[in-house]
mmCIF file of C-alpha atoms and ligand atoms in Angstrom:
data_model
loop_
_atom_site.group_PDB
_atom_site.id
_atom_site.type_symbol
_atom_site.label_atom_id
_atom_site.label_comp_id
_atom_site.label_asym_id
_atom_site.label_seq_id
_atom_site.Cartn_x
_atom_site.Cartn_y
_atom_site.Cartn_z
ATOM 1 C CA UNK A 18 -87.624 26.251 18.988
ATOM 2 C CA UNK A 19 -90.237 25.546 21.736
ATOM 3 C CA UNK A 20 -94.021 25.527 21.273
ATOM 4 C CA UNK A 21 -97.139 24.721 23.433
ATOM 5 C CA UNK A 22 -100.025 23.458 21.878
ATOM 6 C CA UNK A 23 -103.548 23.288 23.385
ATOM 7 C CA UNK A 24 -107.064 23.344 22.575
ATOM 8 C CA UNK A 25 -110.136 21.157 22.588
ATOM 9 C CA UNK A 26 -109.797 17.445 22.560
ATOM 10 C CA UNK A 27 -109.832 16.027 18.984
ATOM 11 C CA UNK A 28 -108.900 19.569 17.215
ATOM 12 C CA UNK A 29 -106.053 17.699 15.836
ATOM 13 C CA UNK A 30 -103.135 19.097 18.306
ATOM 14 C CA UNK A 31 -101.178 15.785 17.820
ATOM 15 C CA UNK A 32 -101.599 15.663 13.871
ATOM 16 C CA UNK A 33 -100.303 19.069 13.766
ATOM 17 C CA UNK A 34 -97.553 18.695 16.215
ATOM 18 C CA UNK A 35 -96.180 15.827 14.559
ATOM 19 C CA UNK A 36 -95.897 17.652 11.402
ATOM 20 C CA UNK A 37 -93.880 20.614 13.054
ATOM 21 C CA UNK A 38 -91.899 17.751 15.090
ATOM 22 C CA UNK A 39 -90.575 16.676 11.477
ATOM 23 C CA UNK A 40 -90.336 20.141 10.100
ATOM 24 C CA UNK A 41 -88.236 21.402 12.874
ATOM 25 C CA UNK A 42 -86.613 18.442 14.119
ATOM 26 C CA UNK A 43 -87.468 18.519 17.771
ATOM 27 C CA UNK A 44 -89.538 15.938 19.678
ATOM 28 C CA UNK A 45 -93.319 15.850 20.159
ATOM 29 C CA UNK A 46 -94.018 15.517 24.039
ATOM 30 C CA UNK A 47 -97.767 14.347 24.263
ATOM 31 C CA UNK A 48 -98.545 13.966 27.730
ATOM 32 C CA UNK A 49 -101.526 11.908 26.949
ATOM 33 C CA UNK A 50 -99.179 9.288 24.883
ATOM 34 C CA UNK A 51 -97.008 9.447 27.683
ATOM 35 C CA UNK A 52 -99.641 8.296 30.178
ATOM 36 C CA UNK A 53 -100.839 5.685 27.722
ATOM 37 C CA UNK A 54 -97.597 4.277 27.296
ATOM 38 C CA UNK A 55 -97.210 4.192 31.121
ATOM 39 C CA UNK A 56 -100.390 2.371 31.412
ATOM 40 C CA UNK A 57 -99.114 -0.156 28.473
ATOM 41 C CA UNK A 58 -96.453 -1.103 30.453
ATOM 42 C CA UNK A 59 -98.502 -1.337 33.988
ATOM 43 C CA UNK A 60 -96.654 1.440 36.025
ATOM 44 C CA UNK A 61 -98.075 2.659 38.985
ATOM 45 C CA UNK A 62 -98.753 6.273 37.200
ATOM 46 C CA UNK A 63 -100.189 4.485 34.184
ATOM 47 C CA UNK A 64 -102.640 2.493 36.255
ATOM 48 C CA UNK A 65 -103.624 5.525 38.193
ATOM 49 C CA UNK A 66 -103.954 7.568 35.123
ATOM 50 C CA UNK A 67 -105.917 5.289 32.879
ATOM 51 C CA UNK A 68 -108.798 5.101 35.676
ATOM 52 C CA UNK A 69 -109.035 8.814 35.370
ATOM 53 C CA UNK A 70 -108.540 9.044 31.469
ATOM 54 C CA UNK A 71 -111.254 6.453 30.996
ATOM 55 C CA UNK A 72 -114.002 8.757 32.464
ATOM 56 C CA UNK A 73 -112.457 11.883 30.648
ATOM 57 C CA UNK A 74 -110.976 13.329 33.635
ATOM 58 C CA UNK A 75 -107.684 15.183 34.487
ATOM 59 C CA UNK A 76 -104.629 13.548 36.257
ATOM 60 C CA UNK A 77 -103.615 15.123 39.221
ATOM 61 C CA UNK A 78 -101.178 17.842 38.843
ATOM 62 C CA UNK A 79 -98.589 16.452 41.225
ATOM 63 C CA UNK A 80 -98.312 13.294 38.892
ATOM 64 C CA UNK A 81 -98.193 15.445 35.707
ATOM 65 C CA UNK A 82 -95.318 17.790 37.119
ATOM 66 C CA UNK A 83 -93.053 15.095 37.571
ATOM 67 C CA UNK A 84 -93.232 13.604 34.130
ATOM 68 C CA UNK A 85 -93.146 16.786 32.490
ATOM 69 C CA UNK A 86 -90.019 17.838 34.432
ATOM 70 C CA UNK A 87 -88.202 14.752 33.858
ATOM 71 C CA UNK A 88 -89.026 14.768 30.250
ATOM 72 C CA UNK A 89 -88.242 18.348 29.503
ATOM 73 C CA UNK A 90 -84.843 18.110 31.449
ATOM 74 C CA UNK A 91 -84.009 15.094 29.348
ATOM 75 C CA UNK A 92 -81.475 15.264 26.701
ATOM 76 C CA UNK A 93 -83.673 14.754 23.985
ATOM 77 C CA UNK A 94 -85.389 18.137 24.562
ATOM 78 C CA UNK A 95 -82.226 20.032 24.986
ATOM 79 C CA UNK A 96 -82.938 22.029 21.590
ATOM 80 C CA UNK A 97 -86.530 22.209 21.687
ATOM 81 C CA UNK A 98 -89.668 20.645 21.818
ATOM 82 C CA UNK A 99 -93.672 20.562 20.908
ATOM 83 C CA UNK A 100 -95.635 20.166 24.307
ATOM 84 C CA UNK A 101 -99.040 19.084 23.295
ATOM 85 C CA UNK A 102 -101.462 18.560 26.065
ATOM 86 C CA UNK A 103 -99.755 20.265 29.030
ATOM 87 C CA UNK A 104 -100.608 22.653 30.576
ATOM 88 C CA UNK A 105 -104.022 21.683 30.564
ATOM 89 C CA UNK A 106 -105.020 24.201 33.768
ATOM 90 C CA UNK A 107 -103.883 27.284 35.209
ATOM 91 C CA UNK A 108 -101.867 25.808 37.944
ATOM 92 C CA UNK A 109 -100.095 23.564 35.454
ATOM 93 C CA UNK A 110 -99.338 26.861 33.136
ATOM 94 C CA UNK A 111 -97.797 28.509 36.039
ATOM 95 C CA UNK A 112 -95.712 25.305 37.256
ATOM 96 C CA UNK A 113 -94.423 25.326 33.300
ATOM 97 C CA UNK A 114 -93.574 28.978 33.692
ATOM 98 C CA UNK A 115 -91.463 28.037 36.592
ATOM 99 C CA UNK A 116 -89.911 24.990 34.918
ATOM 100 C CA UNK A 117 -88.891 27.404 32.163
ATOM 101 C CA UNK A 118 -87.456 30.093 33.977
ATOM 102 C CA UNK A 119 -85.429 27.518 35.654
ATOM 103 C CA UNK A 120 -84.356 25.844 32.494
ATOM 104 C CA UNK A 121 -83.800 29.479 30.840
ATOM 105 C CA UNK A 122 -86.143 28.837 28.180
ATOM 106 C CA UNK A 123 -87.396 31.876 26.753
ATOM 107 C CA UNK A 124 -89.527 32.557 23.289
ATOM 108 C CA UNK A 125 -91.922 29.935 23.481
ATOM 109 C CA UNK A 126 -94.546 29.844 20.720
ATOM 110 C CA UNK A 127 -98.220 29.164 22.046
ATOM 111 C CA UNK A 128 -100.656 28.086 19.736
ATOM 112 C CA UNK A 129 -104.074 27.483 20.623
ATOM 113 C CA UNK A 130 -105.917 25.368 17.837
ATOM 114 C CA UNK A 131 -109.459 26.019 18.145
ATOM 115 C CA UNK A 132 -112.642 24.158 16.839
ATOM 116 C CA UNK A 133 -116.427 24.151 17.698
ATOM 117 C CA UNK A 134 -118.053 21.378 19.649
ATOM 118 C CA UNK A 135 -120.164 19.707 16.715
ATOM 119 C CA UNK A 136 -117.314 19.085 14.565
ATOM 120 C CA UNK A 137 -114.906 17.700 17.725
ATOM 121 C CA UNK A 138 -117.874 15.130 18.407
ATOM 122 C CA UNK A 139 -117.977 14.180 14.599
ATOM 123 C CA UNK A 140 -114.040 13.992 14.465
ATOM 124 C CA UNK A 141 -113.184 12.307 17.849
ATOM 125 C CA UNK A 142 -116.226 9.472 17.348
ATOM 126 C CA UNK A 143 -114.467 8.593 13.979
ATOM 127 C CA UNK A 144 -110.969 8.358 15.398
ATOM 128 C CA UNK A 145 -108.955 5.174 15.488
ATOM 129 C CA UNK A 146 -105.318 4.608 16.683
ATOM 130 C CA UNK A 147 -103.123 1.890 15.739
ATOM 131 C CA UNK A 148 -101.660 0.104 18.983
ATOM 132 C CA UNK A 149 -98.495 -0.884 17.329
ATOM 133 C CA UNK A 150 -97.253 2.258 15.936
ATOM 134 C CA UNK A 151 -99.382 4.900 17.415
ATOM 135 C CA UNK A 152 -100.664 6.203 14.082
ATOM 136 C CA UNK A 153 -103.989 8.273 13.972
ATOM 137 C CA UNK A 154 -106.583 7.416 11.457
ATOM 138 C CA UNK A 155 -110.151 8.873 10.977
ATOM 139 C CA UNK A 156 -112.906 6.655 9.342
ATOM 140 C CA UNK A 157 -114.329 10.305 7.883
ATOM 141 C CA UNK A 158 -111.150 10.438 5.764
ATOM 142 C CA UNK A 159 -109.503 6.789 5.967
ATOM 143 C CA UNK A 160 -110.813 3.479 4.528
ATOM 144 C CA UNK A 161 -109.415 1.122 7.221
ATOM 145 C CA UNK A 162 -109.291 -2.867 7.261
ATOM 146 C CA UNK A 163 -107.770 -5.120 10.035
ATOM 147 C CA UNK A 164 -104.460 -3.968 8.830
ATOM 148 C CA UNK A 165 -102.493 -0.829 9.908
ATOM 149 C CA UNK A 166 -101.883 1.162 6.654
ATOM 150 C CA UNK A 167 -98.829 2.736 8.166
ATOM 151 C CA UNK A 168 -97.006 -0.316 9.918
ATOM 152 C CA UNK A 169 -98.870 -3.067 8.290
ATOM 153 C CA UNK A 170 -99.857 -4.577 11.648
ATOM 154 C CA UNK A 171 -102.769 -6.927 11.768
ATOM 155 C CA UNK A 172 -105.648 -6.159 14.322
ATOM 156 C CA UNK A 173 -103.949 -3.187 15.768
ATOM 157 C CA UNK A 174 -106.566 -0.745 14.943
ATOM 158 C CA UNK A 175 -108.649 0.392 17.950
ATOM 159 C CA UNK A 176 -110.909 3.300 19.288
ATOM 160 C CA UNK A 177 -109.558 5.038 22.568
ATOM 161 C CA UNK A 178 -112.034 4.358 25.402
ATOM 162 C CA UNK A 179 -112.005 8.003 25.815
ATOM 163 C CA UNK A 180 -113.020 8.764 22.234
ATOM 164 C CA UNK A 181 -116.415 7.231 22.806
ATOM 165 C CA UNK A 182 -119.072 9.658 22.512
ATOM 166 C CA UNK A 183 -120.330 9.748 26.405
ATOM 167 C CA UNK A 184 -116.700 10.265 27.488
ATOM 168 C CA UNK A 185 -115.976 12.929 24.704
ATOM 169 C CA UNK A 186 -118.918 14.915 26.300
ATOM 170 C CA UNK A 187 -117.270 14.863 29.420
ATOM 171 C CA UNK A 188 -113.858 15.660 28.275
ATOM 172 C CA UNK A 189 -115.512 18.941 26.524
ATOM 173 C CA UNK A 190 -116.965 19.838 29.923
ATOM 174 C CA UNK A 191 -113.255 19.457 31.480
ATOM 175 C CA UNK A 192 -111.787 21.463 28.743
ATOM 176 C CA UNK A 193 -114.129 24.440 29.013
ATOM 177 C CA UNK A 194 -113.752 24.686 32.794
ATOM 178 C CA UNK A 195 -110.088 24.154 33.223
ATOM 179 C CA UNK A 196 -108.148 24.361 29.940
ATOM 180 C CA UNK A 197 -109.909 27.270 28.069
ATOM 181 C CA UNK A 198 -109.002 29.494 30.919
ATOM 182 C CA UNK A 199 -105.570 29.294 29.448
ATOM 183 C CA UNK A 200 -106.569 31.384 26.376
ATOM 184 C CA UNK A 201 -106.830 34.440 28.598
ATOM 185 C CA UNK A 202 -103.839 33.477 30.703
ATOM 186 C CA UNK A 203 -101.597 33.213 27.733
ATOM 187 C CA UNK A 204 -103.327 36.583 25.996
ATOM 188 C CA UNK A 205 -102.146 38.292 29.311
ATOM 189 C CA UNK A 206 -98.881 36.907 29.831
ATOM 190 C CA UNK A 207 -97.427 36.134 26.502
ATOM 191 C CA UNK A 208 -98.140 36.427 22.804
ATOM 192 C CA UNK A 209 -101.020 33.739 21.750
ATOM 193 C CA UNK A 210 -101.407 32.577 18.264
ATOM 194 C CA UNK A 211 -104.941 31.399 17.703
ATOM 195 C CA UNK A 212 -105.561 28.862 14.694
ATOM 196 C CA UNK A 213 -109.077 27.920 13.201
ATOM 197 C CA UNK A 214 -108.643 24.229 13.367
ATOM 198 C CA UNK A 215 -111.412 23.483 10.956
ATOM 199 C CA UNK A 216 -110.482 22.426 7.495
ATOM 200 C CA UNK A 217 -107.864 19.769 5.868
ATOM 201 C CA UNK A 218 -104.909 18.831 7.589
ATOM 202 C CA UNK A 219 -102.564 20.490 4.875
ATOM 203 C CA UNK A 220 -104.664 23.987 5.266
ATOM 204 C CA UNK A 221 -104.408 23.903 9.092
ATOM 205 C CA UNK A 222 -100.675 23.087 8.537
ATOM 206 C CA UNK A 223 -100.178 26.330 6.420
ATOM 207 C CA UNK A 224 -102.302 28.620 8.760
ATOM 208 C CA UNK A 225 -99.685 27.426 11.517
ATOM 209 C CA UNK A 226 -96.564 27.566 9.525
ATOM 210 C CA UNK A 227 -97.494 31.131 8.258
ATOM 211 C CA UNK A 228 -98.485 32.533 11.775
ATOM 212 C CA UNK A 229 -95.107 31.459 13.070
ATOM 213 C CA UNK A 230 -93.139 32.787 10.257
ATOM 214 C CA UNK A 231 -94.783 36.359 10.978
ATOM 215 C CA UNK A 232 -94.239 36.174 14.333
ATOM 216 C CA UNK A 233 -90.549 34.857 14.230
ATOM 217 C CA UNK A 234 -89.833 37.756 11.530
ATOM 218 C CA UNK A 235 -91.089 40.412 13.959
HETATM 219 P P1 AMP B 303 -104.928 13.672 25.201
HETATM 220 O O1 AMP B 303 -103.984 12.361 24.358
HETATM 221 O O2 AMP B 303 -104.094 14.889 25.347
HETATM 222 O O3 AMP B 303 -106.196 14.002 24.991
HETATM 223 O O4 AMP B 303 -104.848 13.086 26.861
HETATM 224 C C1 AMP B 303 -105.842 12.316 27.291
HETATM 225 C C2 AMP B 303 -106.019 11.969 28.493
HETATM 226 O O5 AMP B 303 -104.841 12.214 29.340
HETATM 227 C C3 AMP B 303 -106.824 13.358 29.324
HETATM 228 O O6 AMP B 303 -108.219 13.319 29.051
HETATM 229 C C4 AMP B 303 -106.293 13.333 30.369
HETATM 230 O O7 AMP B 303 -107.078 12.544 31.331
HETATM 231 C C5 AMP B 303 -104.947 12.755 30.637
HETATM 232 N N1 AMP B 303 -104.134 14.110 30.385
HETATM 233 C C6 AMP B 303 -103.063 14.258 29.422
HETATM 234 N N2 AMP B 303 -102.489 15.302 29.640
HETATM 235 C C7 AMP B 303 -102.928 15.759 30.712
HETATM 236 C C8 AMP B 303 -102.172 16.794 31.730
HETATM 237 N N3 AMP B 303 -101.453 17.835 31.332
HETATM 238 N N4 AMP B 303 -103.150 16.925 32.764
HETATM 239 C C9 AMP B 303 -104.093 16.137 33.440
HETATM 240 N N5 AMP B 303 -104.311 15.102 32.620
HETATM 241 C C10 AMP B 303 -103.781 15.125 31.697
#
């Protein structure tokens, strides 16, 4: 199965994509994670991308196309994938359509996970990550000390620079201007599933699963 997840930053795309990835046994392809990994490895792409990510800006399309194409063409994606964080503007959506037709990929399930701005800021400013295993936590629901509850590494819990309130606000402006227009694009060109991202993780998973079931039974 093939999925595209989009929605405002902090809506829970990564969390839900990871759950679907386990359910369907297909890889979770997060372009944000790929860029962060490239920065950790100090590649040219990673260093360039990080300077923009820190400011809440988008990385140029040509850099994104290359990594996305290489990933989707790789062996690990041959039975499906969940794309999270790409496309992020209309040009990327058009390029993705080209990639899909070149790879004979059809029946892609497109999901917009939506949430209002106040809740996004509340969630994102409380989000914490583990540098070692990549796990995501939230101070609103998880009690954290210096050790990661998932992998037990010490001192690896941190707040992403772009989860600081000032940068979150910039990311939201960028989302509205560039990414939100994808809603209309996919409503016109495909079938778009819109999911309310407000609520507990399990509730949202349930909403997503029942929408997918309805769509695949049609
Ligand atoms: P995310 O982890 O999806 O919130 O992405 C974090 C940051 O990575 C974004 O704010 C952008 O700076 C960059 N990024 C991720 N995916 C893309 C993309 N498809 N196009 C441009 N920039 C991206």
